[in-house]
Tab-separated table of C-alpha atoms and ligand atoms in Angstrom:
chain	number	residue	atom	x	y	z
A	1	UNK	CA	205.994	-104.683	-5.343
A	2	UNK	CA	202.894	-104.783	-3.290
A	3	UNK	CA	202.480	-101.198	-1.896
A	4	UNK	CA	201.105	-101.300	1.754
A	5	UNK	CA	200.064	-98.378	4.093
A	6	UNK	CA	202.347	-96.949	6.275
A	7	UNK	CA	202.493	-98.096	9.974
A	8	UNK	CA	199.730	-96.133	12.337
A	9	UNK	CA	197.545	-95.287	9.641
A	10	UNK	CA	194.113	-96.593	8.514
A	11	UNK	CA	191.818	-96.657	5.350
A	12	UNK	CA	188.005	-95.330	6.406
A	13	UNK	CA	185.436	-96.851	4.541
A	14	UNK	CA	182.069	-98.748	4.755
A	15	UNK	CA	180.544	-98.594	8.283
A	16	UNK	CA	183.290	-96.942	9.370
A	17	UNK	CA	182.943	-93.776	7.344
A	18	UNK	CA	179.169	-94.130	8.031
A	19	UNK	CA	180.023	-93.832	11.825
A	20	UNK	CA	182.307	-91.280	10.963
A	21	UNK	CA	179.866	-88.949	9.085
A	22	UNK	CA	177.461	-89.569	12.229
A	23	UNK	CA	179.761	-87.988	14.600
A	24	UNK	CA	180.679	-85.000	12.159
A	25	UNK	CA	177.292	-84.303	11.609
A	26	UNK	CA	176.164	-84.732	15.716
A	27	UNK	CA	179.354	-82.555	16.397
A	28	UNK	CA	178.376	-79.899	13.764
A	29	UNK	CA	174.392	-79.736	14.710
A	30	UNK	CA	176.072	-79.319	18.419
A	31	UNK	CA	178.457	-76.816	17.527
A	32	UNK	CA	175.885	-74.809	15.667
A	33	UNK	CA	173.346	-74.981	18.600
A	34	UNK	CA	175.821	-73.699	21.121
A	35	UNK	CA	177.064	-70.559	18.999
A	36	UNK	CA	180.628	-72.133	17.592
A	37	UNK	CA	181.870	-71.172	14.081
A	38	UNK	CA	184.121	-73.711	12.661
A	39	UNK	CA	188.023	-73.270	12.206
A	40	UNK	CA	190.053	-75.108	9.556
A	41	UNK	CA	193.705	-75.007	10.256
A	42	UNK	CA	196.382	-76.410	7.602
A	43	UNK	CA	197.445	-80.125	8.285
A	44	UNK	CA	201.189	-78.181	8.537
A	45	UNK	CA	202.911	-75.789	10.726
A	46	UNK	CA	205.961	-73.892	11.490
A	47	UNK	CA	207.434	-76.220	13.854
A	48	UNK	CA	208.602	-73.696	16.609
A	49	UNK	CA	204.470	-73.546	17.093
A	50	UNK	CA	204.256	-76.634	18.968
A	51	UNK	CA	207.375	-77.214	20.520
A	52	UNK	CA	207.345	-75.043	23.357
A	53	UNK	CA	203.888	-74.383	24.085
A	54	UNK	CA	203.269	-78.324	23.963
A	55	UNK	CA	206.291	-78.744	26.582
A	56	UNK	CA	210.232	-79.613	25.222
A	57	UNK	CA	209.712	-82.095	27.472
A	58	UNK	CA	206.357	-83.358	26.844
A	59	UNK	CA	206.474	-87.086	24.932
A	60	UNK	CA	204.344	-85.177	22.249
A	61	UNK	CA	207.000	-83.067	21.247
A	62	UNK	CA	210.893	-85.353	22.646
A	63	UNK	CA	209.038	-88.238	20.241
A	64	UNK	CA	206.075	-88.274	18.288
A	65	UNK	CA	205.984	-85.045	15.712
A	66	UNK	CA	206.272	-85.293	12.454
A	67	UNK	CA	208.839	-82.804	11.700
A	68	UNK	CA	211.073	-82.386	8.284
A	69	UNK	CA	212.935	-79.885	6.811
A	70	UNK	CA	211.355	-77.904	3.927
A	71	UNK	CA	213.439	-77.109	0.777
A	72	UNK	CA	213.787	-73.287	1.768
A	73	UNK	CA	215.436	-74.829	4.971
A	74	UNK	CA	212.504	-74.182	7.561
A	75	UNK	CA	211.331	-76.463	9.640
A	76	UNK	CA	207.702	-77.729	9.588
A	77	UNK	CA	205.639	-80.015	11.855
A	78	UNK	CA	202.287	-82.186	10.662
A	79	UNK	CA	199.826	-80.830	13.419
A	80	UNK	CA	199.945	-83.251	16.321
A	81	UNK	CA	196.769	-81.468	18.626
A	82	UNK	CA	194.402	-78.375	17.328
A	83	UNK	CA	194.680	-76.723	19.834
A	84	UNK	CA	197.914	-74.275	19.350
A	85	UNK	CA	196.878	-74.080	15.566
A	86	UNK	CA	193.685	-72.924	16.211
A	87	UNK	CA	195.338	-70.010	18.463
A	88	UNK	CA	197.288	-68.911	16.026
A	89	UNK	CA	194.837	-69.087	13.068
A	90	UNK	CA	192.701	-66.785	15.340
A	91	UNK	CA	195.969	-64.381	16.030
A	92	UNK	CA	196.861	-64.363	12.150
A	93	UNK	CA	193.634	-63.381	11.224
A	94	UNK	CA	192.284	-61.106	13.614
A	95	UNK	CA	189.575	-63.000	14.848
A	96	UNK	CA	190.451	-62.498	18.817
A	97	UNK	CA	188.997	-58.852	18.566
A	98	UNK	CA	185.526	-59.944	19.360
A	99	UNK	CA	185.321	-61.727	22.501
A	100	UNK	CA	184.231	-64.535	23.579
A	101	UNK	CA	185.502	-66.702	20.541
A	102	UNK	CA	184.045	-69.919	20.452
A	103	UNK	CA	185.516	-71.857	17.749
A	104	UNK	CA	185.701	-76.198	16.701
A	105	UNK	CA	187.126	-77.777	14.376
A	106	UNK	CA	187.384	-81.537	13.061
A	107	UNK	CA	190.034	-83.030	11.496
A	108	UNK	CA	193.340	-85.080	11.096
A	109	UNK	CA	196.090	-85.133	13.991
A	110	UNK	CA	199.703	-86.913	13.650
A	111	UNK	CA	201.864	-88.718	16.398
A	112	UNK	CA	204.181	-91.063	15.973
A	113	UNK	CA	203.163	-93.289	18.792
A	114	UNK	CA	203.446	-97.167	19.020
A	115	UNK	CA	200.642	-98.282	17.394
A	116	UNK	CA	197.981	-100.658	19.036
A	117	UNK	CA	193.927	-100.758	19.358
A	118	UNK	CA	192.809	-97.084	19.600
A	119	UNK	CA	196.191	-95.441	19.074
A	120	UNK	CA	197.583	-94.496	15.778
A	121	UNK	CA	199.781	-92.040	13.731
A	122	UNK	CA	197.146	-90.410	11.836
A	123	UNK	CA	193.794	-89.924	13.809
A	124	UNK	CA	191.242	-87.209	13.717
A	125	UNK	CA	189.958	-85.402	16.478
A	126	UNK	CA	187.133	-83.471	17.170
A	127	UNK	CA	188.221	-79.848	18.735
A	128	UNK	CA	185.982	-77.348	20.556
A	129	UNK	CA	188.189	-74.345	21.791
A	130	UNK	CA	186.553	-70.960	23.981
A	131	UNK	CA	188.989	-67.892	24.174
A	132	UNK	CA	188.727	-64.784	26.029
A	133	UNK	CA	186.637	-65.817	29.346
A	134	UNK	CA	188.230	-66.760	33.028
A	135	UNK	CA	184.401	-67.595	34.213
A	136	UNK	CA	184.247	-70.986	35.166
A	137	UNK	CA	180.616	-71.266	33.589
A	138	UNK	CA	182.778	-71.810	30.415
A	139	UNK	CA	184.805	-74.414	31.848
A	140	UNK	CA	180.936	-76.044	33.045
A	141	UNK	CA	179.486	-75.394	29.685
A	142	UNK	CA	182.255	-76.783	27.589
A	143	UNK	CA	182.137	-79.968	30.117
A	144	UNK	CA	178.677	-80.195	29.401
A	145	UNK	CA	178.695	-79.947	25.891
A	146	UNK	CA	181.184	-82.878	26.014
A	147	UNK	CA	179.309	-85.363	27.999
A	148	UNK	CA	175.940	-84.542	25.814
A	149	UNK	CA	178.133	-85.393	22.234
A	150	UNK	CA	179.474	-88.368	24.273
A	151	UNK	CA	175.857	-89.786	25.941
A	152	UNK	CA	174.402	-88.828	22.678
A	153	UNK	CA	176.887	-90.986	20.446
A	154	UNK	CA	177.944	-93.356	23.124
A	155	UNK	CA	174.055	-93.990	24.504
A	156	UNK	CA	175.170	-97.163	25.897
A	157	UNK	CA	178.743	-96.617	27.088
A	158	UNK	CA	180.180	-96.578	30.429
A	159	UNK	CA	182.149	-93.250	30.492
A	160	UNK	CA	183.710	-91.532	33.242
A	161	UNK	CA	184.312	-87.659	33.919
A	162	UNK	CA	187.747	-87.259	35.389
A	163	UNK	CA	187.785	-84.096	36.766
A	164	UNK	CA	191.237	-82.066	38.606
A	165	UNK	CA	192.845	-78.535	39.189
A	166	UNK	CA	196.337	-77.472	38.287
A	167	UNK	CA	195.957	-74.059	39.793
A	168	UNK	CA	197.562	-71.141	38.517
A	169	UNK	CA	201.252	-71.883	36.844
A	170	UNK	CA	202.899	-70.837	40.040
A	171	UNK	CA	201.310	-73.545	41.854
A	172	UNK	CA	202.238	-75.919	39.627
A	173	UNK	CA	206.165	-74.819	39.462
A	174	UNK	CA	205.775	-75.523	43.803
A	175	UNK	CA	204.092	-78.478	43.163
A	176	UNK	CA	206.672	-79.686	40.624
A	177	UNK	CA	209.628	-78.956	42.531
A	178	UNK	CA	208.093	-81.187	45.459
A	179	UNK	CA	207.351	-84.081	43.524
A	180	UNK	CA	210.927	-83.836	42.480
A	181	UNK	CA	212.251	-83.816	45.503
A	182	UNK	CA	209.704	-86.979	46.600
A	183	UNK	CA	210.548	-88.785	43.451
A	184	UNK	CA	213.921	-88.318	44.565
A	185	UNK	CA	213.848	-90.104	47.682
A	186	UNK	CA	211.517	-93.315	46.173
A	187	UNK	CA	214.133	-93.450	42.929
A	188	UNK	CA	214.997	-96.898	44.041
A	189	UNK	CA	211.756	-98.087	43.257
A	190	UNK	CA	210.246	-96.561	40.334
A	191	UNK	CA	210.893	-97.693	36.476
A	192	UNK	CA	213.720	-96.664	34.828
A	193	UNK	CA	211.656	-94.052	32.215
A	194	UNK	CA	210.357	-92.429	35.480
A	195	UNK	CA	213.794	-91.785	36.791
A	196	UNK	CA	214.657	-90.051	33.085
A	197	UNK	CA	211.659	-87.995	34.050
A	198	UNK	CA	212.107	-86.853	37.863
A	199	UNK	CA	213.541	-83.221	36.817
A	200	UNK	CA	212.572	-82.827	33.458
A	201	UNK	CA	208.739	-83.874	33.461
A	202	UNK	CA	207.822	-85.035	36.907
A	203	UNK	CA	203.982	-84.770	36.753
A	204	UNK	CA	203.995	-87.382	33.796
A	205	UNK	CA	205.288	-90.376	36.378
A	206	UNK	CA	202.030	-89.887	37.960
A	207	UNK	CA	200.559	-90.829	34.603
A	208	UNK	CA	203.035	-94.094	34.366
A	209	UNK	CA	200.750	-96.891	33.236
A	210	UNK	CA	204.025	-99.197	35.134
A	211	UNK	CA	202.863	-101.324	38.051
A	212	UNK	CA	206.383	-100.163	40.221
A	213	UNK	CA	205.532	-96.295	39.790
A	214	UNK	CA	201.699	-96.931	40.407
A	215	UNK	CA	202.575	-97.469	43.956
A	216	UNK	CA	204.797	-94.968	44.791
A	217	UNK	CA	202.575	-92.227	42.847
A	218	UNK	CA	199.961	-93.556	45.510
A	219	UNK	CA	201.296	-91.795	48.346
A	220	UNK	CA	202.691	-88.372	45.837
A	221	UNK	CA	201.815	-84.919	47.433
A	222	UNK	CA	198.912	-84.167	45.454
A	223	UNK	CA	198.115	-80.661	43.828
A	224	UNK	CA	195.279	-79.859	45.240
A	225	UNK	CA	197.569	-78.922	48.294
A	226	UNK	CA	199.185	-76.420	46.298
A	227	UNK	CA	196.184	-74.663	45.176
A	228	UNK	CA	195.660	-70.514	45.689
A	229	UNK	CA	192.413	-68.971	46.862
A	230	UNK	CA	191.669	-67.982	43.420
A	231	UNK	CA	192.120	-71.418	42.016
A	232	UNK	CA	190.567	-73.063	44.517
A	233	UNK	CA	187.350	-71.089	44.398
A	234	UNK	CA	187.659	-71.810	40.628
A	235	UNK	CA	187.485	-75.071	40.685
A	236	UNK	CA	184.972	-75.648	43.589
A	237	UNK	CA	182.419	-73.284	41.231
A	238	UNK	CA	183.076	-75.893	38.827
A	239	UNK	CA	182.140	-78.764	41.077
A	240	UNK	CA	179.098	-77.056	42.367
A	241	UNK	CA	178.199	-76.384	39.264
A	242	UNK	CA	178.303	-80.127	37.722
A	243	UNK	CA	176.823	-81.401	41.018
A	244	UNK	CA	173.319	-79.063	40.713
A	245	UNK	CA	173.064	-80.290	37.006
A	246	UNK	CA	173.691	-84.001	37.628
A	247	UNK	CA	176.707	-84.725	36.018
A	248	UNK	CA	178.874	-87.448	37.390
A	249	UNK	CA	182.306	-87.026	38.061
A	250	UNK	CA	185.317	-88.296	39.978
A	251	UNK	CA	187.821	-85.897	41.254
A	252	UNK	CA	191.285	-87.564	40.033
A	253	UNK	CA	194.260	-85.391	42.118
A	254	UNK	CA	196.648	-87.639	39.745
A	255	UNK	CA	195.037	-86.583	36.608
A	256	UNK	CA	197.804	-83.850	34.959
A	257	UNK	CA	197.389	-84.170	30.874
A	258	UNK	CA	200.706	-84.565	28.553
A	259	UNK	CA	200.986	-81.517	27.473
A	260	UNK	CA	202.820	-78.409	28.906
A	261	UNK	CA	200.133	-75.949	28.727
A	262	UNK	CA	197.200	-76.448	30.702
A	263	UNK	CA	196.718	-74.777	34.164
A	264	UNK	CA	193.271	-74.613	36.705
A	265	UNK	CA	190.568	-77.114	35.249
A	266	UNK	CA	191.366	-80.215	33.309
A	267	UNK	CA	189.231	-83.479	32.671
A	268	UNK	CA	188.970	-86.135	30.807
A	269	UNK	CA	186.404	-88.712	29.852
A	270	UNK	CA	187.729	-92.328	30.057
A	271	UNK	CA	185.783	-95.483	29.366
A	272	UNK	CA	186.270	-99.077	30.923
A	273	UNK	CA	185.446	-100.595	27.508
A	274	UNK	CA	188.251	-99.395	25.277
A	275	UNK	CA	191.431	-101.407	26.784
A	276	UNK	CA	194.544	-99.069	27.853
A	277	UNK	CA	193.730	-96.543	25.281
A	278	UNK	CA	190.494	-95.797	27.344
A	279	UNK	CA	190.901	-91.422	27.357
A	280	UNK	CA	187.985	-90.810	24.632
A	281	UNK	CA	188.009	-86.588	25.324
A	282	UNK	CA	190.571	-84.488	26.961
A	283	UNK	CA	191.243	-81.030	27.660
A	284	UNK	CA	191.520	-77.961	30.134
A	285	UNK	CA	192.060	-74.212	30.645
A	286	UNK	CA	195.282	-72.776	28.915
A	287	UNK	CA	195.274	-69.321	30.614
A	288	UNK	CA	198.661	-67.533	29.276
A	289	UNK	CA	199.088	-69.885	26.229
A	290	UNK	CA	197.470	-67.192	23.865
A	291	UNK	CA	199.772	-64.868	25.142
A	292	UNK	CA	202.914	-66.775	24.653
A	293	UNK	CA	201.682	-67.320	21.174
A	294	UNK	CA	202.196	-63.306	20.686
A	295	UNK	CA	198.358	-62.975	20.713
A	296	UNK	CA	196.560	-60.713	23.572
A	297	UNK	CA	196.665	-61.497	27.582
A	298	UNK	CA	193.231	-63.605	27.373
A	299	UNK	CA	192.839	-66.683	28.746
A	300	UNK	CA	191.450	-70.064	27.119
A	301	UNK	CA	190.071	-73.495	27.700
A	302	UNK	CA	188.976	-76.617	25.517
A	303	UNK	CA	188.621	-80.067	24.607
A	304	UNK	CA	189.714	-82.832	21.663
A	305	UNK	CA	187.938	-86.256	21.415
A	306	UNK	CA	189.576	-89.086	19.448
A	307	UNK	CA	186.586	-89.721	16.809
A	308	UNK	CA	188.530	-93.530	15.873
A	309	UNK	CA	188.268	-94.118	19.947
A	310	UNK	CA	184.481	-93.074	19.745
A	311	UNK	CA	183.847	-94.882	16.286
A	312	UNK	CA	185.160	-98.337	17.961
A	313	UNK	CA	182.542	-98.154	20.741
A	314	UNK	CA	179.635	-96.979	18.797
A	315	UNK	CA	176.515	-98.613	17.043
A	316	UNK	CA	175.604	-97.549	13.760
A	317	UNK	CA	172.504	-95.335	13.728
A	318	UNK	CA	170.079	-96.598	11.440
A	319	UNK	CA	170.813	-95.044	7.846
A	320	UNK	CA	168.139	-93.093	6.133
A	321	UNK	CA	170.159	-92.798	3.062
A	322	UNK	CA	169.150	-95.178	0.055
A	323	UNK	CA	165.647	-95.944	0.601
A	324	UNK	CA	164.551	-96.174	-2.845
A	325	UNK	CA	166.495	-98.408	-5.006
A	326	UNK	CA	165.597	-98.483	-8.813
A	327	UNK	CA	165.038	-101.593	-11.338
A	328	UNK	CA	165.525	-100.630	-14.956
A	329	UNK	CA	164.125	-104.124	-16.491
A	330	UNK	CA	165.990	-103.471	-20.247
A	331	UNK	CA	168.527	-101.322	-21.767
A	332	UNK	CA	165.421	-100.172	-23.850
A	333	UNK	CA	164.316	-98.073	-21.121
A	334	UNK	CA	167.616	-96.259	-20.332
A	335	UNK	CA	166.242	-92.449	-21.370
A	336	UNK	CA	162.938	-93.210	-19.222
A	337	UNK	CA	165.165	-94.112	-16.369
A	338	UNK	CA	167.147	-90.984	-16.781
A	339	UNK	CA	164.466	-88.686	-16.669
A	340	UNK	CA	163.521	-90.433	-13.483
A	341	UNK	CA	166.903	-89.858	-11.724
A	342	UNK	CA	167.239	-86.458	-13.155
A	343	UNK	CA	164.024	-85.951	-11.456
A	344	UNK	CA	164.839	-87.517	-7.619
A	345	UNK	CA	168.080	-86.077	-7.943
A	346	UNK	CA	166.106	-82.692	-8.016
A	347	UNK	CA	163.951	-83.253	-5.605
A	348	UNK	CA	167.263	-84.524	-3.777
A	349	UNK	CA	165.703	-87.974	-3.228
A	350	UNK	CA	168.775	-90.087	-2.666
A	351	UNK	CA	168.583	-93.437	-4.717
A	352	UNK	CA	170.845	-96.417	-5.834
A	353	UNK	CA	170.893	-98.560	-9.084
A	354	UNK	CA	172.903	-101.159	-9.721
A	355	UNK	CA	173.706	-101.080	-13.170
A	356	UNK	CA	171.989	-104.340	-13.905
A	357	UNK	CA	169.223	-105.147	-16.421
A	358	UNK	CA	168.179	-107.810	-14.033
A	359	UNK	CA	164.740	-107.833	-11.313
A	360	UNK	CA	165.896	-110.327	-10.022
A	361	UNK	CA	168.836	-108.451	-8.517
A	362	UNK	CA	167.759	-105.348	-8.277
A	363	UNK	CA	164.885	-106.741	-6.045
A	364	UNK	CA	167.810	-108.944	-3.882
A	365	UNK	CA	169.596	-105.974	-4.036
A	366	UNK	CA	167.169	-103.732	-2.542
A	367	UNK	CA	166.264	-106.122	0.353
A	368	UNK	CA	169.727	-107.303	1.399
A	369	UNK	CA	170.285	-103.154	1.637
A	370	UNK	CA	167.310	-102.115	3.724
A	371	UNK	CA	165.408	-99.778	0.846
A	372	UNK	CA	162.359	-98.985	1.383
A	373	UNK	CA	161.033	-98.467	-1.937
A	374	UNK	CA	161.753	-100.416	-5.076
A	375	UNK	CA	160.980	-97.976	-8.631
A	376	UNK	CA	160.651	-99.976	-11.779
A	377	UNK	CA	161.529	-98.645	-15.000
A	378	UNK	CA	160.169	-101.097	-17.935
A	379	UNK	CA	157.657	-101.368	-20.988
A	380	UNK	CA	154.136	-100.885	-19.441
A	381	UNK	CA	155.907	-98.184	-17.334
A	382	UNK	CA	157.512	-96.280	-20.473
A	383	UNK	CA	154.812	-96.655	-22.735
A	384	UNK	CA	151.960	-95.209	-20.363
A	385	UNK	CA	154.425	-92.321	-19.208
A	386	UNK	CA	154.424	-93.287	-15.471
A	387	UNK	CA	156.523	-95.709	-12.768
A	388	UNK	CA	155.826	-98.390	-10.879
A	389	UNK	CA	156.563	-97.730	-7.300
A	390	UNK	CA	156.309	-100.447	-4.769
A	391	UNK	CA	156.248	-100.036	-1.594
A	392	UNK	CA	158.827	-102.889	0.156
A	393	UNK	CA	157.798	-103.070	3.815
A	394	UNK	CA	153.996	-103.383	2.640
A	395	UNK	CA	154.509	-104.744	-0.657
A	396	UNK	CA	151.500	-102.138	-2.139
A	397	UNK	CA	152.268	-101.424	-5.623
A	398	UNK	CA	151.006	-97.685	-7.362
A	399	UNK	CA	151.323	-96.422	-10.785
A	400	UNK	CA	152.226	-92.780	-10.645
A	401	UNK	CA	153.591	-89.991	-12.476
A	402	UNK	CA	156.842	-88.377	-12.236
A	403	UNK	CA	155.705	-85.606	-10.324
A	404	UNK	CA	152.915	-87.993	-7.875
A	405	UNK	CA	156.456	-89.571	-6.438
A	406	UNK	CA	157.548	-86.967	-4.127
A	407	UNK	CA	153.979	-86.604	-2.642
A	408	UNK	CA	153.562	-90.111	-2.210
A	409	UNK	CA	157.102	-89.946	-0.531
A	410	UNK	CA	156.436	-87.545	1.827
A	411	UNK	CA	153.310	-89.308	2.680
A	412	UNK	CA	154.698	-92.665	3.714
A	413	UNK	CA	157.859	-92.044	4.798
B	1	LIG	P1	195.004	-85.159	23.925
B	1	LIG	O1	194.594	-85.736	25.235
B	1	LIG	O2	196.421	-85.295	23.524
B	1	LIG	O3	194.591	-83.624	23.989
B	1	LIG	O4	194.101	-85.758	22.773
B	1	LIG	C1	192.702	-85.695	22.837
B	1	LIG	C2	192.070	-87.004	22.363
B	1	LIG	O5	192.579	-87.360	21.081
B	1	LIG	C3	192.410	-88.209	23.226
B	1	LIG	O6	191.555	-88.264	24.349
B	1	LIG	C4	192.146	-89.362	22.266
B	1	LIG	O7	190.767	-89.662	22.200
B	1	LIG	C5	192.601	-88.777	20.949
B	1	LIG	N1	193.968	-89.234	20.631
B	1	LIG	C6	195.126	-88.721	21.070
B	1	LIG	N2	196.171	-89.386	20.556
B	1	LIG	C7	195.653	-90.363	19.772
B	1	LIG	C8	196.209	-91.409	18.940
B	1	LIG	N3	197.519	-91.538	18.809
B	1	LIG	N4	195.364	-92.236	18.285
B	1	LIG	C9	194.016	-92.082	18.400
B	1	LIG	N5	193.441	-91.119	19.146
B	1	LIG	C10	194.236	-90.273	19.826
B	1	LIG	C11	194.822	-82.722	22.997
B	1	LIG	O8	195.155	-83.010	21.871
B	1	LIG	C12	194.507	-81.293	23.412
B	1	LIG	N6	194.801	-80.414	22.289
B	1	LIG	C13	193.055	-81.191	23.835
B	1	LIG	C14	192.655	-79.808	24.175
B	1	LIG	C15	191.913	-78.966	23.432
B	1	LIG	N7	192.991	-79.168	25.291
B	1	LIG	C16	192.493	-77.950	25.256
B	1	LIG	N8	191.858	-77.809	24.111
């Protein structure tokens, strides 16, 4: 039997992983410079978490969770977003008593979507979440943040903002209840999974990717007719805000998100280079969510970015790993090449051997991977007590001591 992986899923390895360690590491040095502590959630939930916060009607929740029965007979779900999780890690343990709460976390999601290029059933997402603020500076700084991780990884990407307002939930019950009522009238021309959708989930025709529903959507009352005072103001704040520090956006009065939750600001950041699956960041304010997660009346807002959707567009930054590579010319010398790795490993040089007795390959070895510096372990080297270092860009060659190495390190490199 020739055991495969399942459907949706992926093995991460080789530049992959590399790319994948360069976004954790971009999104943690981020994090840390704008004041968020990270948040691990469990990969598992009660299942009654998601489902009605996410929408009963949302596609997340009718069709892609991953839910089973446990043996004590209660449900549980494998996390499909962060979001909801990370609320109710912060109610559980008492973390919403100091406000602002600015929290991110980075790890695996599950959907069970159709699988094609950029969408899968196990992906990991990047999650920045700020509770406890209605200001719409946090809505502008948590936009910002975004499009500095994505310029930063994606230098050479074309990426759009997408930018819209909801308004407050009563706007967007009116604003439902029209679209309805238009849908209604243009039935005879939209797709048949639109019609399933006119009074259950009516905002998510105007996400239809169909060609028949893209041109009735076209003339949809927008939301931005339905917005309050307070909402409005909101989101023009926000506007002004990106405009005065030059960040580009298009307003989108189709975009809506699939889940139930949001309300005033959402965005996204889509790309022209990714195919269908071009939504690389999404998120939005979530006032009242907290709340109907039994936590206090505080509002929220935040983002997730697929990291596979970034990975695919992005160029390996050079690797500093692995510079010095080691030749160990006979098995005679093994103790005199431990006491050298003993010693970079304390110094917390990295460094790579390959287990071969052999110059010849340690040399092709070293080349074909980039190192910088080749460290030769032999006779002459043992028998004077010191190691030959050479230098692979300039091809110099020094005989040094154990501890000369890290000074001449720090020197030339
Ligand atoms: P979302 O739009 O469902 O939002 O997902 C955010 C990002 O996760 C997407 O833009 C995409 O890059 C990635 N993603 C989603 N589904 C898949 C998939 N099947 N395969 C690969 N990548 C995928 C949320 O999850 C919200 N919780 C975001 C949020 C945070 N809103 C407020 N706070």
């Amino acid at each position: 039997m020739k055991i495969q992986s399942v459907r949706g899923t992926h093995d991460i390895y080789g530049e992959n992983i590399l790319k994948f360690n360069q976004i954790k590491s971009s999104v943690s040095c981020l994090a840390k410079t704008n004041g968020f502590k990270e948040l691990n959630t469990p990969i598992f939930e009660f299942s009654n978490l998601f489902s009605k916060p996410l929408g009963e009607q949302s596609d997340v929740v009718l069709k892609e969770m991953y839910t089973f029965e446990d043996r004590n007979k209660e449900y549980l779900t494998l996390r499909p977003e962060y979001t909801t999780p990370m609320i109710r890690a912060a109610i559980t343990n008492n973390l919403l008593n100091d406000l602002p709460l600015k929290v991110f976390g980075i790890g695996p999601m599950f959907r069970r979507e159709r699988p094609q290029k950029g969408r899968y059933r196990q992906f990991n997402q990047i999650n920045f979440e700020i509770f406890g603020s209605n200001d719409f500076i946090v809505d502008v700084e948590l936009i910002v943040l975004a499009d500095q991780l994505l310029k930063k990884i994606l230098p050479n990407c074309k990426i759009k903002l997408n930018l819209n307002s909801l308004g407050s939930k009563n706007n967007l019950l009116d604003y439902k209840k029209v679209l309805s009522k238009y849908f209604n009238q243009k039935k005879n021309h939209l797709s048949e999974i639109s019609i399933s959708r006119i009074e259950s989930n009516p905002l998510r025709i105007l996400d239809s990717k169909e060609e028949a529903d893209k041109s009735v959507c076209a003339s949809a009352p927008i939301i931005n007719e339905f917005l309050d005072e307070e909402s409005r103001k909101h989101f023009d704040d926000i506007k002004k805000s990106l405009d005065y520090l030059n960040i580009d956006y298009v307003e989108n009065n189709k975009l809506v998100r699939g889940l139930d939750y949001y309300c005033k600001t959402v965005f996204e950041f889509k790309t022209t280079d990714l195919g269908t699956q071009d939504t690389l960041l999404g998120g939005g304010r979530y006032d009242g969510l907290i709340e109907v997660l039994g936590g206090p009346k505080i509002p929220g807002i935040g983002w997730a970015a697929g990291i596979e959707r970034i990975s695919m567009l992005m160029d390996l930054l050079e690797e500093n790993s692995n510079i010095i590579h080691i030749a160990v010319l006979s098995e005679r010398h093994k103790h005199y090449f431990l006491k050298l790795t003993k010693y970079l490993r304390e110094k917390e040089l990295s460094f790579y051997w390959n287990y071969k007795y052999n110059i010849k390959k340690s040399l092709s070895k070293a080349n074909s991977s980039k190192a910088k510096i080749l460290i030769i372990v032999g006779e002459k080297e043992e028998n004077n007590n010191f190691y030959t270092v050479k230098n692979l860009i300039s091809s110099e060659q020094f005989e040094l001591q154990l501890e000369q190495i890290t000074e001449f390190l720090n020197d030339k490199f």
